[in-house]
Coordinates of C-alpha atoms and ligand atoms in Angstrom, one line a residue:
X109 CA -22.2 37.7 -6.0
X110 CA -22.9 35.5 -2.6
X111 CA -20.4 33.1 -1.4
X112 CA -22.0 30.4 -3.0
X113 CA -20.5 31.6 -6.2
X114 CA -17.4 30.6 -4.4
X115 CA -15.1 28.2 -6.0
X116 CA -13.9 25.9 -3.4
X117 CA -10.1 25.0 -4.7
X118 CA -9.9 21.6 -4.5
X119 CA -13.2 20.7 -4.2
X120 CA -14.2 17.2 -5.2
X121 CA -16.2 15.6 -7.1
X122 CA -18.7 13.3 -5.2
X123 CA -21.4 11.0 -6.7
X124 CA -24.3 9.5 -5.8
X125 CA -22.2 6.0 -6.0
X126 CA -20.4 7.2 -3.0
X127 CA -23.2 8.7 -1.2
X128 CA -25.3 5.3 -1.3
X129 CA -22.0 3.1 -0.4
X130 CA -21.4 5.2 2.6
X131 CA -24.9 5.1 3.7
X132 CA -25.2 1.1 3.4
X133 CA -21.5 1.0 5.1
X134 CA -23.5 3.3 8.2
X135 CA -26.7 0.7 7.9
X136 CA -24.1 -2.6 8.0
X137 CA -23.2 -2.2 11.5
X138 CA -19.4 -2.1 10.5
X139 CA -17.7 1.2 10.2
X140 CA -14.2 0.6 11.3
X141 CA -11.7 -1.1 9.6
X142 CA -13.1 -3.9 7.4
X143 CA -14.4 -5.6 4.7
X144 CA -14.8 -2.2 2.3
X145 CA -11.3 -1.3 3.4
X146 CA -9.8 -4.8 2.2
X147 CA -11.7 -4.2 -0.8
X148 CA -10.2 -0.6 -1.1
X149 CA -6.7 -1.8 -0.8
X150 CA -7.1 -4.8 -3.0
X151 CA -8.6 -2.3 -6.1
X152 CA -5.8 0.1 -5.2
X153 CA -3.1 -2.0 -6.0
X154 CA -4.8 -3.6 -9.2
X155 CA -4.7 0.1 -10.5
X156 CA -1.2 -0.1 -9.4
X157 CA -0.6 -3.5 -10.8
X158 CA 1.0 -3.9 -7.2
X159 CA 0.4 -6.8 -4.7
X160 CA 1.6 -5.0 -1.4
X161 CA -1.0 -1.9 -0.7
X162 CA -2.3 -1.2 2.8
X163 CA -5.0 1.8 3.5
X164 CA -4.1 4.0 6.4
X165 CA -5.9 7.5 8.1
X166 CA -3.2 9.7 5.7
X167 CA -0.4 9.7 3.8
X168 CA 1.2 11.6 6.5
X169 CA 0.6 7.7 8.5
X170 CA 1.8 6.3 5.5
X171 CA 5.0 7.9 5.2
X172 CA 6.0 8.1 9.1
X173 CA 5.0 4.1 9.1
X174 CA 7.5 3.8 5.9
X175 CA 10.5 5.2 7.6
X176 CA 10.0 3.2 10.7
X177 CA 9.4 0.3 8.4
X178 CA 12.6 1.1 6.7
X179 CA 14.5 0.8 9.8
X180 CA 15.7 4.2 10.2
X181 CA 15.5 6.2 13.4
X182 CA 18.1 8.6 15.6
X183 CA 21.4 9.3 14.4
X184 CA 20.2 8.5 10.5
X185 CA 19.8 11.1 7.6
X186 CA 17.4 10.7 5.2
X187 CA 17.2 13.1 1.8
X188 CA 14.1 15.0 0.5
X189 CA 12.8 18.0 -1.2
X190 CA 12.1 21.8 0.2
X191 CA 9.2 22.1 -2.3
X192 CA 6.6 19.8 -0.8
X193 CA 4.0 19.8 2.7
X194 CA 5.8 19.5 6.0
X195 CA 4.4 15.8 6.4
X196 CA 6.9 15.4 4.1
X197 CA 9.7 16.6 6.7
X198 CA 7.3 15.8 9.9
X199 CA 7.2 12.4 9.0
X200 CA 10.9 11.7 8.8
X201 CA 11.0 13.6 12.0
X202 CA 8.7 12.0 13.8
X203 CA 11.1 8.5 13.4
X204 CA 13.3 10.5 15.0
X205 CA 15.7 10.5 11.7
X206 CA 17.6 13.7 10.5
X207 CA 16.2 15.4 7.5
X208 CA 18.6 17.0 5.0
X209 CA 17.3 19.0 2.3
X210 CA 17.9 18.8 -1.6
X211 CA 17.6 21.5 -3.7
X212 CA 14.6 21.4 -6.7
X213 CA 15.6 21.7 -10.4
X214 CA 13.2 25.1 -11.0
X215 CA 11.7 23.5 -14.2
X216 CA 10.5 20.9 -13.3
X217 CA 10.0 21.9 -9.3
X218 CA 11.5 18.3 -8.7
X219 CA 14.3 17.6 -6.3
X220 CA 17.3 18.0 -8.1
X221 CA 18.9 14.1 -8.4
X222 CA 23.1 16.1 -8.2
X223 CA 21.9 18.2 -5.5
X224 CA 20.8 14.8 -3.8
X225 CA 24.1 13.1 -4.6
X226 CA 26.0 16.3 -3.3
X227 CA 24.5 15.8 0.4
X228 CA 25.1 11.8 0.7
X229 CA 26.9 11.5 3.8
X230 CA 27.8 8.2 5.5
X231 CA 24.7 8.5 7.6
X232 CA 22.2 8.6 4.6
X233 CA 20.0 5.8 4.8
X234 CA 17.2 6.9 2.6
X235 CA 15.7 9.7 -0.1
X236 CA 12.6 11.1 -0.3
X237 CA 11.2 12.1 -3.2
X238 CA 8.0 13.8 -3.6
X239 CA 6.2 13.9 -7.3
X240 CA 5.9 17.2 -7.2
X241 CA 2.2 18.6 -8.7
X242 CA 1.8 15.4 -10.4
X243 CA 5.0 15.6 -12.3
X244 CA 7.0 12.5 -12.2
X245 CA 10.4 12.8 -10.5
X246 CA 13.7 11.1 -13.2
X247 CA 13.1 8.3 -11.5
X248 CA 15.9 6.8 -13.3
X249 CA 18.3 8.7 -12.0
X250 CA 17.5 8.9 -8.6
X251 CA 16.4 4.8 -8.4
X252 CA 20.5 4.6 -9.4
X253 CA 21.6 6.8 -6.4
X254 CA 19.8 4.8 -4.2
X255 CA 20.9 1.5 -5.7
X256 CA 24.8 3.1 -5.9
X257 CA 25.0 4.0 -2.2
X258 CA 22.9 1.4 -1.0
X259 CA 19.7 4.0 0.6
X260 CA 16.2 3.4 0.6
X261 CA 13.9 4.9 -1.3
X262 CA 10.2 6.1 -0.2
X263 CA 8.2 8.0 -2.7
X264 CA 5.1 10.6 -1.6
X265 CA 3.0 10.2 -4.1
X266 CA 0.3 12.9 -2.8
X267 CA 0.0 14.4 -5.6
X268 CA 1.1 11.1 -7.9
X269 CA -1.8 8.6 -7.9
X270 CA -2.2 8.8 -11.6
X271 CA 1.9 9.5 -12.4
X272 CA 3.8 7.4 -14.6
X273 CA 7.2 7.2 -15.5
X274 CA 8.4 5.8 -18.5
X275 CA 5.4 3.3 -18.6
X276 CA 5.3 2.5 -14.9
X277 CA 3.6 4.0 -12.1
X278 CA 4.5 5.7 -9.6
X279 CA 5.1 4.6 -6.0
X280 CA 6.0 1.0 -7.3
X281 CA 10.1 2.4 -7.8
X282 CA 10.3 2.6 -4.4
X283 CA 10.7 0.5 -1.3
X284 CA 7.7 2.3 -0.3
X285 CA 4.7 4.6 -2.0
X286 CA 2.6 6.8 0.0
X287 CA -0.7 8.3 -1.4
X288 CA -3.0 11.0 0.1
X289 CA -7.0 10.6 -0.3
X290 CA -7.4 13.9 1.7
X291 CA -10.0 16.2 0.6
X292 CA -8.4 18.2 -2.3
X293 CA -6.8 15.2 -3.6
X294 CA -7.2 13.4 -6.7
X295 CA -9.3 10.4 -5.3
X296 CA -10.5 10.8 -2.4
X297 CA -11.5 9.9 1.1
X298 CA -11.7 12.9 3.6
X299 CA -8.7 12.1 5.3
X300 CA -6.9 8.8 4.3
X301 CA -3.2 7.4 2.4
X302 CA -2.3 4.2 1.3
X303 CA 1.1 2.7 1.5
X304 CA 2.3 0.5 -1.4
X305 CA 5.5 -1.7 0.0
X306 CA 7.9 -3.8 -2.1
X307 CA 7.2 -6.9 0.1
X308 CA 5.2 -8.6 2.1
X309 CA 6.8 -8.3 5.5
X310 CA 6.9 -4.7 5.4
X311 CA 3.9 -4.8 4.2
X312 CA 2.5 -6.7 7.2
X313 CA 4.7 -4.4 9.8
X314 CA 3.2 -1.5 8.7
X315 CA -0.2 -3.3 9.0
X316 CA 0.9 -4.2 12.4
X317 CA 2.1 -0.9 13.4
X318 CA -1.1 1.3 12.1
X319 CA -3.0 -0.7 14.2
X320 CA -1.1 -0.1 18.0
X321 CA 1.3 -2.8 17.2
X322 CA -1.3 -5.4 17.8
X323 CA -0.3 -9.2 16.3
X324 CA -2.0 -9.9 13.0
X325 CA -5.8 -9.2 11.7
X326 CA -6.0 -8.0 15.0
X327 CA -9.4 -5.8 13.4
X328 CA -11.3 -9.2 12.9
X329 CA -11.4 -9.6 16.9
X330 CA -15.2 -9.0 16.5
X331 CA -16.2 -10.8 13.3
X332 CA -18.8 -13.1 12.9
X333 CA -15.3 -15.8 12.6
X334 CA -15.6 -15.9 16.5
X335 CA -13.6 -13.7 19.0
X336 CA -10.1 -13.7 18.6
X337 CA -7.3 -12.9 21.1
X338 CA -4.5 -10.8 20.1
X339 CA -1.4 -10.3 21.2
X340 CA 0.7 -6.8 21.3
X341 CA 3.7 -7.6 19.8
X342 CA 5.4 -3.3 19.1
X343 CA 4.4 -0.1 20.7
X344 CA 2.5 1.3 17.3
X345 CA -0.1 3.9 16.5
X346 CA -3.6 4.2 15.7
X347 CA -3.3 4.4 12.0
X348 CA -6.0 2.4 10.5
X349 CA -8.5 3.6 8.0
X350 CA -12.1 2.8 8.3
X351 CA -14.4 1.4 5.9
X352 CA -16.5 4.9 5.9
X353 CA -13.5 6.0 4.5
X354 CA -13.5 2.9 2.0
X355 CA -16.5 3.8 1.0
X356 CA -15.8 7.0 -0.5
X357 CA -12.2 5.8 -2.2
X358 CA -14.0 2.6 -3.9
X359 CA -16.0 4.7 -6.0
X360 CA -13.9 7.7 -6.1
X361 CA -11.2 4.8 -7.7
X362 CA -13.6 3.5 -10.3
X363 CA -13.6 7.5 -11.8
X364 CA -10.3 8.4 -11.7
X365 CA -9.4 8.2 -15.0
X366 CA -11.9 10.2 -16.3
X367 CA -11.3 12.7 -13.5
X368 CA -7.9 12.7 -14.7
X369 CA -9.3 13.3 -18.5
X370 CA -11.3 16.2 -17.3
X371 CA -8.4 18.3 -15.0
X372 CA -6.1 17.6 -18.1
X373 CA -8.7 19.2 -20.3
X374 CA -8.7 22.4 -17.9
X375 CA -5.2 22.2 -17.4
X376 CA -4.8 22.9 -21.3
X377 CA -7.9 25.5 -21.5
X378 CA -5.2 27.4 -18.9
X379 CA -2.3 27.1 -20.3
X380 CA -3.5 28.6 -24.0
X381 CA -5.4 31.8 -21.8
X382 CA -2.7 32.4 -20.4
X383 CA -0.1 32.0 -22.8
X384 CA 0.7 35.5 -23.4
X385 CA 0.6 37.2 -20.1
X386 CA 4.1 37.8 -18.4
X387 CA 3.8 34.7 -15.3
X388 CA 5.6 31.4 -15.8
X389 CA 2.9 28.4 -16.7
X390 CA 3.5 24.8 -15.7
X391 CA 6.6 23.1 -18.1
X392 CA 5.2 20.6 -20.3
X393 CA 5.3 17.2 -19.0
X394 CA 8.2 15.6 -19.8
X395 CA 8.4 12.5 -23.0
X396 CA 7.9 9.1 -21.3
X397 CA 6.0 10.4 -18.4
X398 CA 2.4 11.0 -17.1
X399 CA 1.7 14.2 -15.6
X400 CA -1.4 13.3 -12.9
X401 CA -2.5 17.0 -13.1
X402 CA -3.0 17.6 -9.8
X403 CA -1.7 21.1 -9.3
X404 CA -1.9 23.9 -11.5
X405 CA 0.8 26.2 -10.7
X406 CA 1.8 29.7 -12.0
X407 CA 4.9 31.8 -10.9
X408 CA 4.3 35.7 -10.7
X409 CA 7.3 37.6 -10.6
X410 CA 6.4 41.3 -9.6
X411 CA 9.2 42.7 -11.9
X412 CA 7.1 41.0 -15.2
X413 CA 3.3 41.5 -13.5
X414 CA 3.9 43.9 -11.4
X415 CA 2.2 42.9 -8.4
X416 CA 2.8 40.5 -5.6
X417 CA 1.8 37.2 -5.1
X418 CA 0.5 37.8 -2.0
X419 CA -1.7 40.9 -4.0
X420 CA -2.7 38.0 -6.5
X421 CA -3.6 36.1 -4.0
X422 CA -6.0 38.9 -2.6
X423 CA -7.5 39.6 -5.8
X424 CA -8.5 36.2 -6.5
X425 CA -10.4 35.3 -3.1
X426 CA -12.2 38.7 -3.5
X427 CA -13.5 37.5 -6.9
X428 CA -14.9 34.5 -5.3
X429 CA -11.7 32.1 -6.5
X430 CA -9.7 30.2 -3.9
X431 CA -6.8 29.8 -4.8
X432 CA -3.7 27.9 -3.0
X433 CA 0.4 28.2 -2.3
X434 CA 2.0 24.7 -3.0
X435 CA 4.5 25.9 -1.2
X436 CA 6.7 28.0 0.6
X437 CA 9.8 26.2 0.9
X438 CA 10.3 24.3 4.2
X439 CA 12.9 26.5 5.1
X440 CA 10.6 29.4 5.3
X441 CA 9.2 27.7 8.5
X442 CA 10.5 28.7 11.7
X443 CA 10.4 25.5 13.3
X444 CA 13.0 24.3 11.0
X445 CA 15.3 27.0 11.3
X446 CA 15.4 26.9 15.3
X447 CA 15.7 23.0 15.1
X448 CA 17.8 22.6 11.5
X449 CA 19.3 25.8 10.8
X450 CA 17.6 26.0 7.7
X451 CA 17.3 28.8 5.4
X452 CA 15.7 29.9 2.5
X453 CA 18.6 31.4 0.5
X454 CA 20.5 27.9 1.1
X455 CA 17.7 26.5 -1.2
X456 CA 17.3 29.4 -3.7
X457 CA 15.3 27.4 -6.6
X458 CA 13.0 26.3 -3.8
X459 CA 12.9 29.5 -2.4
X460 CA 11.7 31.5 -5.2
X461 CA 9.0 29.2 -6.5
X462 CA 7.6 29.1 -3.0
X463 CA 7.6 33.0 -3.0
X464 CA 5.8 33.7 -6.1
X465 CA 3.7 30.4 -6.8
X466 CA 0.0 30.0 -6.7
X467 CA -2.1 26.9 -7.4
X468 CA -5.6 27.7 -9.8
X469 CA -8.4 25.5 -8.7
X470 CA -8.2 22.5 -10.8
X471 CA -10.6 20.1 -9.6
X472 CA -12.6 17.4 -11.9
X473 CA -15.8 19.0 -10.4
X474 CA -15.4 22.7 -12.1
X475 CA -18.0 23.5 -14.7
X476 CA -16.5 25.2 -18.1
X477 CA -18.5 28.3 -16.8
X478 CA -16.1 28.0 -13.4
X479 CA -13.1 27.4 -15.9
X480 CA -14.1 31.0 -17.9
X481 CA -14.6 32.8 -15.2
X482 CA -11.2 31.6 -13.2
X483 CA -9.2 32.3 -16.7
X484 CA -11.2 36.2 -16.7
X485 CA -10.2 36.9 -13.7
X486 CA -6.5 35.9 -13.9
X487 CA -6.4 37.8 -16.7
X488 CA -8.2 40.8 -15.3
X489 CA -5.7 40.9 -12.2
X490 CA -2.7 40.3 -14.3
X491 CA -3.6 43.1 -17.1
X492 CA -5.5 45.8 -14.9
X493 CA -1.5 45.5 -12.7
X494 CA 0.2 46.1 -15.3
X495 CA -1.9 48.9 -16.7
X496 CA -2.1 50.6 -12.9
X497 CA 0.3 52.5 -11.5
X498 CA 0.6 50.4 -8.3
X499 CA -1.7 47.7 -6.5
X500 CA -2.9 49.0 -2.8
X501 CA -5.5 49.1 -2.2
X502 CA -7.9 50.5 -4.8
X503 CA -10.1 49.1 -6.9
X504 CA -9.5 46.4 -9.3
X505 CA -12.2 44.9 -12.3
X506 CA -12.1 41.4 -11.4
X507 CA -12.6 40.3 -15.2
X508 CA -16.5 39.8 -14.6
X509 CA -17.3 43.5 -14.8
X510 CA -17.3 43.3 -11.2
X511 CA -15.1 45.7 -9.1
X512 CA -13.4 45.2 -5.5
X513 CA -11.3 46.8 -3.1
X514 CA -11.1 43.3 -1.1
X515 CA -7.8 42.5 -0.3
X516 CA -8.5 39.1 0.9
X517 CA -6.8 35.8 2.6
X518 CA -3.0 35.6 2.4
X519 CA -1.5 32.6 2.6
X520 CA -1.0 32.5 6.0
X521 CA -4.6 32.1 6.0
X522 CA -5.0 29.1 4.5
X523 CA -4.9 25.2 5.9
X524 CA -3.5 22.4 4.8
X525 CA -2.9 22.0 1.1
X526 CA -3.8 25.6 0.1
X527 CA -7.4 25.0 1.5
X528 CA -8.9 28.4 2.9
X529 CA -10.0 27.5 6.2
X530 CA -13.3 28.4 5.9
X531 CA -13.5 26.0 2.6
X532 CA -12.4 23.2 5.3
X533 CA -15.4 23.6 7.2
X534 CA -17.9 23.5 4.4
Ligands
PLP716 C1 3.3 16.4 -0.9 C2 2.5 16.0 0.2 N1 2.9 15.0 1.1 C3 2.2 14.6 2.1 C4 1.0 15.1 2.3 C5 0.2 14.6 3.5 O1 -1.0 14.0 3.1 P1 -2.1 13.6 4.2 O2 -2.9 14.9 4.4 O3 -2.9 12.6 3.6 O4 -1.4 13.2 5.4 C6 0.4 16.1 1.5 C7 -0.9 16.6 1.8 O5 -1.3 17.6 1.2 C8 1.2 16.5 0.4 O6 0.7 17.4 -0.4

């Protein structure tokens, strides 16, 4: 089999729509911030039936932007989950704000809402909460923590853009909602996140900020309108997405419900394959909510498949499958325990998922003949261990009659968001 037989996990699905949009965006003369971005953020937020939506390079931007926004900085603590992407953590650092972690419940992999009312200090000024795979996070009880104790609350919605909780979507509970368009991501732009804010002068602060905190539709300066002078009014970043990037997300927007149709579709055909083998599938979603089905998950616990993750991990790249690790818990991480004190076993519902979880490629673009041969060769790697003695390094059937003595990528391997490296380059 070459390495084009690879599945790419993550990989999206990209039309012709998109292709001709970005090539009249390159022929327009205008590829920074403009008109295509405006129209991006204004069909955003009428998916979101939300007024307030501004388009930045990541959600990463988004959610730094929505701290600051929030008015937190040194000396404050603000609440989140250890199952999640360091942005998560990065971001509240990067404000310069304490974060405290919260363990998850281990069904749903959501932060636990008592195990974020247990660590409310009186320097809490806000909670994180991350919508873990898609799942929606009870919403209801943490929006009433934050109302109780008076803390702001800032959803990353990453993996959310198609969540809903109990009719309403997600990243309009909030005082802010941050969404990823990176690669591997529902709808997508490359690199790029939106921010969703509950009014319009944060809204405009974060506009202002993204954009080196330069006064007001400071990226008009060179429209046909005339020149116009600015004035820098903060110290901000360089945030801003560009309408290349609009481009993509415009179109990518208009097909993401039957994207969502499609991974739901493959997110079923998994769970019935794999219904008898001895790993833990994804819990339903719960009554009331909508599942975005971003992230397929499966826990393997050696003592039930005998064999690692990390050997799973290995026997899925060698049959041509990437796979990813949403995510070791960020205690795991050494820069937290030097600068926190963090660790693992502090967390211990976090700490297990993130030491046997592995995400199955789950994008809209997989063909049923991808799906069949990802659900062979989970079932190959998960039988043939149990009927082996022990997993080394000899050889394994991959499920397609093939055999390998591959151990392939770990996850320290891997980028961002469980992409191999390699796949990033591609
Ligand atoms: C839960 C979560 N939060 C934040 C981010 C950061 O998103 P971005 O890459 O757009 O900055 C990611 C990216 O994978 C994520 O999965």
């Amino acid at each position: 089999m070459s390495s084009s037989d690879f599945i790419i996990f993550g990989a999206p699905s990209i039309h012709q729509d998109e292709i001709d949009e970005v090539v009249d965006c390159l022929k327009s003369g205008w590829i920074g911030t403009g008109p295509r971005v405006a129209r991006f953020e204004k069909e955003f937020g009428d998916y979101k039936n939300h007024r307030f939506a501004a388009a930045l390079s990541s959600c990463t931007a988004a959610m730094h932007l929505s701290v600051l926004a929030a008015g937190i900085g040194p000396g404050d603590e603000v609440i989140t989950t250890p199952m999640t992407f360091c942005a998560t953590v990065n971001a509240i650092v990067h404000a310069g704000a304490t974060p405290i972690l919260a363990d998850i419940d281990h069904r749903t992999m959501n932060i636990d809402p008592a195990e974020v009312e247990a660590r409310i200090t009186p320097n809490t000024k806000a909670i994180v909460v991350v919508h873990f795979a898609g799942r929606a996070a009870d919403m209801d009880a943490l929006t009433g923590i934050a109302r109780r104790h008076g803390l702001k609350l800032i959803e990353d919605c990453a993996h959310a853009i198609e969540t809903e909780y109990c009719g309403r979507k997600a990243g309009t509970f909030g005082d802010f909602g941050c969404f990823s368009f990176y690669a591997t991501k529902n709808v997508t732009t490359g690199e790029g996140g939106m921010v969703l804010t509950r009014s319009e002068e944060d809204l405009a602060r974060i506009k202002m900020l993204a954009l080196h905190g330069m006064s007001k539709d400071a990226w008009k300066r060179f429209s046909d309108e005339g020149y116009k002078h600015y004035f820098v009014v903060e110290t901000g970043f360089k945030y801003n997405m560009m309408d290349l990037q609009a481009a993509l997300g415009i179109h990518q927007l208009r097909r993401v419900e039957s994207n969502w149709r499609r991974r739901e579709e493959i997110w079923r055909q998994y769970n019935e394959a794999f219904a008898d083998l001895p790993v833990t599938l994804p819990a339903e979603p719960d009554k009331e909510t909508r599942h975005a089905y971003h992230l397929y998950t499966m826990l393997i616990d050696e003592a039930r498949t005998e064999i690692t993750r990390d050997q799973f991990l290995g026997l899925m790249t060698a049959s041509d499958i990437g796979v990813g690790v949403h995510y070791l818990s960020l205690p795991e991480h050494p820069v937290y325990q030097e600068r926190f004190g963090w660790r693992p076993e502090d967390y211990p519902n976090a700490m297990r998922v993130g030491r046997q979880t592995v995400s199955l490629p789950l994008s809209a673009k997989l063909t049923d003949g991808e799906v069949s041969r990802i659900i062979e060769s989970v079932r190959g790697v998960i039988g043939q261990a149990r009927s082996a003695e022990k997993i080394t390094s000899e050889e394994i059937s991959m499920g397609d009659g093939r055999k390998t003595k591959k151990q392939g990528a770990m996850s320290q391997e891997r980028g961002g968001c469980g992409q191999p490296f390699f796949a990033l380059g591609t």
